[in-house]
Amino acid sequence: MKKRVQNRHKHSQSAGRAQATLPALSSLEGIPAFESLEATEEQRSAFAEASRRLAAEEVADPAEYELGCVVRLDRGFPAVLTERRLARAEFAAGITKERFSKAAVGDWVCVRCPEGHDGVLLEEILPRRSALERWRGGTRGEKQTLAANVGLVLVAQALGPEPVICDRLVRSAVVVRDCGAQVACVLTKADRAGGDARLAEDIDRVRQVLGEKVPIVACALGEKDSSELAACARAKGAGWGEEGILSLVSPGTVACILGESGAGKSTLLNALLGRNLLKTGAVRSSDDAGRHTTVSRRMVAIPSGGTIVDMPGIRSLPLVGHERGLAKVFPEIADAARSCRFRDCTHTHEPGCAVREALAEGAFCQERYDAYVALAQEMRRSEETLDPDIVL
Ligand SMILES: Nc1nc2c(ncn2[C@@H]2O[C@H](COP(=O)(O)OP(=O)(O)OP(=O)(O)O)[C@@H](O)[C@H]2O)c(=O)[nH]1
Ligand SMILES: [Mg+2]
Ligand SMILES: [Zn+2]
């Protein structure tokens, strides 16, 4: 028991030094109300169980333990919102020894709030309803949790003078559906698409590849008069602007926004908020690449009563073992694939390929077929090259 207390003290001191450079608590404005974030039944009972166990182990008053949600993550340091407080959390010594000790934004946690202390101790991460994860570092990589417990992921893709490239959108949709969240597509910078005819083509293209069921919203925040673009988007069955996003993120929904740096994620959230809460940055003029302006993961409450997590831009999104997500994004192709003669059919040249047969019969379009085959092939390759130690 004595050793454990000493450990905790040591850890708190070093964490305290590192935390000195974190944004002040006053900059946590815009965070949602505790009541608008809903833990599941399972998470609530896991909290009840954890607080009982920890109180006994640590010989503490059970009232010191509170159910909290990680509403912000700055360089790995969480800020936790509970019914009673918003506080920076340090990891308790017990949790850092365990493997599952990395909190993600959106995590429901059990924190200890000792009387007379400003900060709280993060004691346990409660089971996740969903986890949006990304493989990084190629074949010897590790998984990074981008956000936990989100119900909806808004995948942001900037439009430009060239026709929209759907690769990012489709692979994002596969990763999102794999983790159990819903996906919606946000086409930002529609004012840069070069007119309404072009915007209409881009929307068509995205819908062809992603299918009818994925909602699409287009936005043009750089344009003063965008009524023609808006009319065009609506005529194509897409949502438009802030209103379109608000209608997707209903009260109680926790969503996050995923996309490359410079896609306009923070700009869009600022527009929803009606003020410049989040820092935004100009893109490089040579190639429109962003400069990784956003460095924190941060929940913001939006006027619909929902919540959106702003996140740093992601460079790559490799597909590794996301078969379930692929089947959810391309259900009719995955169905057809079950009737192929060979179980490991690549649907490119094999005899008895039911996928190519279905394609020829017009069951789905060439664009969807191409996207499916490319991603399935990528997954086969990553499976072969991935270090087996890492998968376990
Ligand atoms: N023309 C135009 N520019 C936009 C639009 N939305 C955002 N931008 C610009 O795009 C640049 C990047 O915007 P950010 O909101 O910082 O992009 P981000 O996706 O948050 O980028 P990271 O934080 O680096 O991941 C800024 O210069 C914005 O002004 C839009 O709808 N139209
Ligand atoms: Mg940003
Ligand atoms: Zn086949």
Coordinates of C-alpha atoms and ligand atoms in Angstrom, one line a residue:
M1 CA 0.0 0.0 0.0
K2 CA 2.8 2.4 1.0
K3 CA 4.6 1.7 -2.3
R4 CA 1.6 2.5 -4.3
V5 CA 1.1 5.9 -2.6
Q6 CA 4.8 6.8 -3.3
N7 CA 4.4 5.8 -6.9
R8 CA 1.5 8.0 -7.4
H9 CA 3.2 10.9 -5.8
K10 CA 6.2 10.6 -8.1
H11 CA 4.0 10.3 -11.2
S12 CA 2.0 13.3 -10.3
Q13 CA 5.1 15.5 -10.0
S14 CA 6.4 14.7 -13.5
A15 CA 3.0 14.9 -15.0
G16 CA 2.6 18.3 -13.3
R17 CA 5.7 19.7 -15.0
A18 CA 4.6 18.5 -18.4
Q19 CA 1.1 19.9 -17.9
A20 CA 2.5 23.4 -17.1
T21 CA 2.5 24.2 -20.9
L22 CA -1.1 23.0 -21.6
P23 CA -3.8 25.5 -22.5
A24 CA -5.4 27.1 -19.5
L25 CA -8.7 25.8 -18.3
S26 CA -10.3 29.0 -19.3
S27 CA -9.7 28.1 -23.0
L28 CA -11.9 25.1 -22.6
E29 CA -14.9 27.2 -23.5
G30 CA -17.3 25.7 -26.0
I31 CA -17.2 22.3 -24.4
P32 CA -20.6 20.6 -24.2
A33 CA -22.8 20.4 -21.1
F34 CA -22.3 17.2 -19.1
E35 CA -26.0 16.3 -19.6
S36 CA -25.6 16.4 -23.4
L37 CA -23.1 13.6 -23.3
E38 CA -24.6 10.2 -22.6
A39 CA -22.8 7.2 -21.2
T40 CA -24.3 3.8 -22.1
E41 CA -25.8 1.6 -19.4
E42 CA -22.8 -0.7 -19.7
Q43 CA -20.5 2.2 -19.0
R44 CA -22.5 3.4 -16.1
S45 CA -22.5 0.0 -14.4
A46 CA -18.8 -0.3 -15.2
F47 CA -18.3 3.0 -13.4
A48 CA -20.3 1.8 -10.4
E49 CA -18.2 -1.3 -10.2
A50 CA -14.9 0.5 -10.6
S51 CA -15.6 3.1 -8.0
R52 CA -16.6 0.5 -5.4
R53 CA -13.5 -1.5 -6.1
L54 CA -11.1 1.5 -6.2
A55 CA -12.6 2.9 -3.0
A56 CA -11.9 -0.3 -1.2
E57 CA -8.4 -0.7 -2.7
E58 CA -7.4 2.9 -2.0
V59 CA -9.2 3.1 1.3
A60 CA -11.0 6.2 0.1
D61 CA -14.5 7.7 0.4
P62 CA -16.6 6.3 -2.5
A63 CA -18.0 9.8 -3.0
E64 CA -14.5 10.9 -4.3
Y65 CA -15.1 8.9 -7.5
E66 CA -17.0 10.5 -10.3
L67 CA -18.0 9.4 -13.8
G68 CA -16.4 11.7 -16.4
C69 CA -16.0 12.2 -20.1
V70 CA -12.7 13.1 -21.7
V71 CA -13.7 16.3 -23.6
R72 CA -10.3 17.4 -24.6
L73 CA -6.9 15.8 -25.2
D74 CA -3.7 18.0 -25.5
R75 CA -0.6 16.0 -26.3
G76 CA -2.0 13.0 -24.5
F77 CA -3.2 15.0 -21.5
P78 CA -6.9 14.7 -20.9
A79 CA -9.4 17.2 -19.6
V80 CA -12.3 15.5 -18.0
L81 CA -15.9 16.8 -17.5
T82 CA -18.0 15.3 -14.7
E83 CA -21.4 16.3 -13.4
R84 CA -19.6 18.6 -10.9
R85 CA -16.4 19.8 -12.5
L86 CA -14.2 20.3 -15.4
A87 CA -10.6 19.5 -14.6
R88 CA -7.3 18.4 -16.0
A89 CA -6.7 14.8 -15.2
E90 CA -3.5 13.1 -14.3
F91 CA -3.2 9.3 -14.8
A92 CA -3.3 7.5 -11.5
A93 CA -0.3 5.2 -10.9
G94 CA -2.4 2.1 -11.1
I95 CA -3.6 2.8 -14.7
T96 CA -0.2 3.6 -16.1
K97 CA 1.1 0.2 -15.3
E98 CA -1.6 -1.4 -17.3
R99 CA -1.7 -1.8 -21.1
F100 CA -4.9 -0.1 -21.7
S101 CA -3.8 3.3 -20.3
K102 CA -4.2 5.7 -23.2
A103 CA -7.3 7.8 -22.9
A104 CA -8.9 9.1 -26.1
V105 CA -11.2 12.0 -26.5
G106 CA -14.8 10.8 -25.9
D107 CA -13.7 8.2 -23.4
W108 CA -15.9 7.7 -20.4
V109 CA -13.7 7.4 -17.3
C110 CA -13.7 6.9 -13.6
V111 CA -11.9 9.8 -11.9
R112 CA -11.0 10.4 -8.3
C113 CA -11.5 13.9 -7.1
P114 CA -9.7 14.2 -3.7
E115 CA -11.0 17.0 -1.7
G116 CA -9.0 20.2 -1.8
H117 CA -7.3 19.4 -5.2
D118 CA -7.7 21.2 -8.5
G119 CA -7.0 18.3 -10.7
V120 CA -8.4 14.9 -10.7
L121 CA -6.9 11.4 -11.0
L122 CA -7.9 9.3 -14.0
E123 CA -8.3 5.8 -12.5
E124 CA -9.9 3.8 -15.2
I125 CA -11.1 4.0 -18.8
L126 CA -14.5 2.4 -19.1
P127 CA -15.4 0.0 -21.9
R128 CA -15.8 1.8 -25.2
R129 CA -19.0 1.7 -27.3
S130 CA -16.9 2.4 -30.4
A131 CA -13.3 3.4 -31.1
L132 CA -12.2 5.2 -34.2
E133 CA -8.7 3.8 -34.7
R134 CA -5.9 4.3 -37.2
W135 CA -2.9 2.3 -38.0
R136 CA 0.2 4.3 -38.1
G137 CA 3.8 3.6 -38.9
G138 CA 3.3 1.1 -41.8
T139 CA 4.1 -2.5 -41.2
R140 CA 5.6 -2.1 -37.8
G141 CA 3.0 0.2 -36.7
E142 CA 0.7 0.6 -33.8
K143 CA -3.0 1.6 -33.4
Q144 CA -3.9 5.1 -32.4
T145 CA -7.4 5.8 -31.1
L146 CA -8.5 9.0 -32.8
A147 CA -11.8 9.2 -30.8
A148 CA -13.8 7.0 -28.6
N149 CA -17.6 6.5 -28.3
V150 CA -18.5 8.7 -31.3
G151 CA -21.7 7.8 -33.1
L152 CA -21.0 9.7 -36.3
V153 CA -17.9 10.7 -38.2
L154 CA -18.0 13.6 -40.6
V155 CA -15.4 12.9 -43.2
A156 CA -14.2 16.3 -44.6
Q157 CA -12.9 16.5 -48.2
A158 CA -12.0 19.8 -49.8
L159 CA -13.1 20.4 -53.3
G160 CA -10.9 22.2 -55.8
P161 CA -10.6 23.0 -59.5
E162 CA -9.9 19.3 -60.3
P163 CA -12.7 16.7 -60.1
V164 CA -13.0 15.3 -56.5
I165 CA -10.8 12.4 -55.7
C166 CA -12.8 9.8 -53.8
D167 CA -10.1 7.6 -52.4
R168 CA -9.8 9.4 -49.0
L169 CA -13.6 9.4 -48.6
V170 CA -14.0 5.8 -49.3
R171 CA -11.2 4.5 -47.1
S172 CA -12.4 6.8 -44.3
A173 CA -15.9 5.4 -44.7
V174 CA -14.5 1.9 -44.5
V175 CA -12.6 2.7 -41.3
V176 CA -15.5 4.5 -39.7
R177 CA -18.1 1.7 -40.5
D178 CA -15.6 -0.9 -39.3
C179 CA -15.6 0.8 -35.8
G180 CA -19.4 0.8 -35.7
A181 CA -20.0 4.5 -36.2
Q182 CA -22.1 6.1 -38.9
V183 CA -20.5 8.1 -41.7
A184 CA -21.4 11.3 -43.5
C185 CA -19.4 13.1 -46.1
V186 CA -18.7 16.8 -45.9
L187 CA -17.5 18.5 -49.1
T188 CA -15.8 21.7 -48.0
K189 CA -14.6 24.6 -50.1
A190 CA -17.4 24.1 -52.7
D191 CA -16.7 27.7 -53.8
R192 CA -13.4 26.4 -55.2
A193 CA -15.0 23.7 -57.3
G194 CA -15.4 26.1 -60.3
G195 CA -19.1 26.6 -60.5
D196 CA -22.3 24.8 -59.9
A197 CA -22.1 22.4 -62.8
R198 CA -18.8 21.2 -61.4
L199 CA -20.2 20.9 -57.9
A200 CA -23.0 18.8 -59.2
E201 CA -20.5 16.5 -60.9
D202 CA -18.5 16.2 -57.7
I203 CA -21.6 15.3 -55.7
D204 CA -22.6 12.7 -58.3
R205 CA -19.2 11.1 -58.3
V206 CA -19.1 10.9 -54.5
R207 CA -22.5 9.4 -54.4
Q208 CA -21.7 6.8 -57.0
V209 CA -18.7 5.6 -55.1
L210 CA -20.1 5.9 -51.5
G211 CA -23.6 4.7 -52.4
E212 CA -27.0 6.3 -51.8
K213 CA -27.1 5.9 -48.1
V214 CA -24.2 8.1 -47.0
P215 CA -25.4 11.6 -46.4
I216 CA -23.5 14.4 -48.2
V217 CA -23.3 18.0 -47.2
A218 CA -21.5 20.6 -49.2
C219 CA -20.2 23.9 -47.8
A220 CA -18.6 27.1 -49.1
L221 CA -17.4 29.2 -46.3
G222 CA -15.1 31.4 -48.4
E223 CA -17.9 32.7 -50.6
K224 CA -20.1 35.6 -49.7
D225 CA -23.0 34.7 -52.0
S226 CA -23.3 31.0 -52.3
S227 CA -27.0 30.8 -53.1
E228 CA -26.5 29.2 -56.5
L229 CA -24.1 26.6 -55.1
A230 CA -26.5 25.9 -52.3
A231 CA -29.4 25.4 -54.8
C232 CA -27.3 23.1 -56.9
A233 CA -26.3 21.0 -53.9
R234 CA -29.9 20.7 -52.8
A235 CA -31.0 19.8 -56.3
K236 CA -28.6 16.9 -56.1
G237 CA -30.0 15.7 -52.8
A238 CA -27.1 17.0 -50.7
G239 CA -27.3 19.1 -47.6
W240 CA -25.9 22.6 -47.6
G241 CA -23.7 24.6 -45.3
E242 CA -24.1 25.0 -41.5
E243 CA -27.7 24.0 -41.6
G244 CA -26.9 20.8 -43.4
I245 CA -24.3 19.8 -40.7
L246 CA -26.6 20.8 -37.8
S247 CA -29.4 18.5 -39.1
L248 CA -26.9 15.6 -39.2
V249 CA -25.7 16.1 -35.7
S250 CA -28.8 15.8 -33.6
P251 CA -29.1 16.6 -29.9
G252 CA -27.1 14.1 -27.8
T253 CA -25.1 12.9 -30.8
V254 CA -21.3 13.0 -30.4
A255 CA -19.6 13.3 -33.8
C256 CA -16.1 13.9 -34.8
I257 CA -14.6 15.5 -37.9
L258 CA -12.0 13.6 -39.8
G259 CA -9.9 14.8 -42.8
E260 CA -6.6 16.0 -44.1
S261 CA -4.9 19.1 -42.7
G262 CA -6.3 22.1 -44.4
A263 CA -9.6 20.5 -45.4
G264 CA -11.4 23.3 -43.4
K265 CA -12.5 21.3 -40.4
S266 CA -11.9 24.0 -37.8
T267 CA -13.3 26.7 -40.1
L268 CA -16.5 24.7 -40.4
L269 CA -16.8 24.3 -36.6
N270 CA -16.2 28.0 -36.1
A271 CA -19.0 28.8 -38.6
L272 CA -21.3 26.5 -36.7
L273 CA -20.4 28.2 -33.4
G274 CA -20.7 31.7 -34.9
R275 CA -17.3 32.8 -33.6
N276 CA -13.6 32.0 -34.0
L277 CA -13.1 29.7 -31.1
L278 CA -10.8 27.3 -32.9
K279 CA -7.5 28.3 -34.6
T280 CA -7.5 28.0 -38.4
G281 CA -4.5 28.3 -40.7
A282 CA -3.9 29.1 -44.4
V283 CA -2.9 26.3 -46.7
R284 CA 0.3 26.2 -48.7
S285 CA -0.2 28.0 -51.9
S286 CA 1.8 25.5 -54.0
D287 CA -0.3 22.4 -53.3
D288 CA -3.1 23.4 -50.9
A289 CA -1.6 21.3 -48.2
G290 CA -2.5 22.3 -44.7
R291 CA 0.0 23.1 -42.0
H292 CA -1.4 21.0 -39.1
T293 CA -2.9 24.0 -37.4
T294 CA -5.0 22.0 -35.0
V295 CA -3.0 20.1 -32.5
S296 CA -5.6 19.1 -29.9
R297 CA -8.6 16.9 -29.9
R298 CA -11.5 18.9 -28.6
M299 CA -15.2 18.6 -28.2
V300 CA -17.3 21.6 -29.1
A301 CA -21.0 22.0 -28.4
I302 CA -22.8 23.1 -31.5
P303 CA -26.2 24.9 -31.6
S304 CA -28.2 21.8 -32.6
G305 CA -27.5 20.4 -29.1
G306 CA -25.0 17.9 -30.5
T307 CA -21.2 17.8 -30.1
I308 CA -18.4 17.6 -32.7
V309 CA -14.8 16.8 -31.9
D310 CA -12.3 18.9 -33.8
M311 CA -9.2 16.9 -34.5
P312 CA -5.8 17.4 -36.1
G313 CA -5.6 16.5 -39.8
I314 CA -4.5 13.0 -40.6
R315 CA -1.9 12.2 -43.2
S316 CA -2.6 8.6 -43.9
L317 CA -5.3 6.1 -43.2
P318 CA -4.1 2.6 -44.1
L319 CA -6.5 -0.3 -44.3
V320 CA -5.5 -3.3 -42.2
G321 CA -8.1 -5.9 -41.4
H322 CA -11.1 -3.7 -42.1
E323 CA -13.0 -6.3 -44.0
R324 CA -16.1 -5.7 -41.9
G325 CA -16.1 -2.0 -42.8
L326 CA -15.6 -2.8 -46.5
A327 CA -18.6 -5.1 -46.4
K328 CA -20.7 -2.4 -44.8
V329 CA -19.7 0.3 -47.3
F330 CA -20.1 -2.1 -50.3
P331 CA -22.8 -4.5 -49.1
E332 CA -24.0 -5.5 -52.6
I333 CA -20.5 -6.3 -53.8
A334 CA -19.6 -8.2 -50.6
D335 CA -22.8 -10.2 -51.1
A336 CA -21.9 -11.0 -54.7
A337 CA -18.4 -12.0 -53.6
R338 CA -19.8 -14.8 -51.5
S339 CA -20.8 -16.6 -54.7
C340 CA -17.4 -16.4 -56.4
R341 CA -15.9 -19.8 -57.2
F342 CA -12.7 -19.2 -55.3
R343 CA -12.7 -18.0 -51.7
D344 CA -9.7 -15.8 -52.3
C345 CA -11.0 -14.4 -55.5
T346 CA -9.6 -10.9 -56.3
H347 CA -12.5 -10.2 -58.6
T348 CA -10.1 -9.1 -61.3
H349 CA -9.4 -12.1 -63.6
E350 CA -10.6 -15.4 -62.0
P351 CA -13.2 -17.6 -63.7
G352 CA -16.5 -17.9 -61.9
C353 CA -16.2 -14.5 -60.4
A354 CA -19.7 -13.5 -59.2
V355 CA -18.6 -9.9 -58.6
R356 CA -17.6 -9.3 -62.2
E357 CA -20.8 -11.0 -63.3
A358 CA -22.9 -8.7 -61.2
L359 CA -20.9 -5.7 -62.5
A360 CA -21.7 -6.8 -66.1
E361 CA -25.3 -7.0 -65.2
G362 CA -25.3 -3.5 -63.9
A363 CA -25.9 -4.4 -60.2
F364 CA -23.4 -1.6 -59.3
C365 CA -21.3 0.9 -61.2
Q366 CA -17.7 0.7 -62.4
E367 CA -16.6 3.4 -59.9
R368 CA -17.8 1.4 -56.9
Y369 CA -16.3 -1.8 -58.3
D370 CA -12.9 -0.1 -58.8
A371 CA -12.9 1.4 -55.3
Y372 CA -13.9 -2.0 -53.7
V373 CA -11.3 -4.0 -55.6
A374 CA -8.5 -1.4 -54.9
L375 CA -9.2 -1.4 -51.1
A376 CA -9.6 -5.2 -50.9
Q377 CA -6.3 -5.5 -52.6
E378 CA -4.7 -3.1 -50.2
M379 CA -6.0 -5.1 -47.3
R380 CA -4.7 -8.3 -48.6
R381 CA -1.2 -6.7 -49.0
S382 CA -1.2 -5.2 -45.5
E383 CA -2.2 -8.5 -44.0
E384 CA 0.8 -10.2 -45.6
T385 CA 3.3 -7.6 -44.6
L386 CA 2.1 -6.8 -41.2
D387 CA 4.2 -7.9 -38.3
P388 CA 2.2 -10.7 -36.6
D389 CA 3.4 -9.5 -33.2
I390 CA 1.6 -6.2 -33.7
V391 CA -1.7 -7.8 -34.7
L392 CA -2.0 -9.7 -31.4
Ligands
LIG1 N1 -12.3 29.0 -50.1 C1 -12.5 28.4 -49.0 N2 -11.6 28.3 -48.0 C2 -11.9 27.7 -46.9 C3 -13.1 27.1 -46.7 N3 -13.1 26.5 -45.5 C4 -11.9 26.7 -45.0 N4 -11.1 27.4 -45.8 C5 -9.7 27.8 -45.7 O1 -8.9 26.6 -45.6 C6 -7.8 26.9 -44.7 C7 -7.6 25.7 -43.7 O2 -8.7 25.7 -42.9 P1 -8.7 25.1 -41.4 O3 -10.1 25.2 -40.9 O4 -7.6 25.6 -40.6 O5 -8.4 23.5 -41.8 P2 -8.3 22.3 -40.9 O6 -8.9 21.2 -41.6 O7 -8.8 22.6 -39.5 O8 -6.7 22.0 -40.8 P3 -5.8 21.3 -39.6 O9 -6.2 21.9 -38.3 O10 -4.4 21.6 -40.0 O11 -6.1 19.8 -39.7 C8 -8.0 28.2 -44.1 O12 -7.2 29.2 -44.8 C9 -9.5 28.5 -44.3 O13 -9.8 29.8 -44.4 C10 -14.1 27.2 -47.7 O14 -15.3 26.7 -47.6 N5 -13.8 27.9 -48.8
MG2 MG -8.1 22.5 -37.7
ZN3 ZN -14.7 -12.7 -57.5

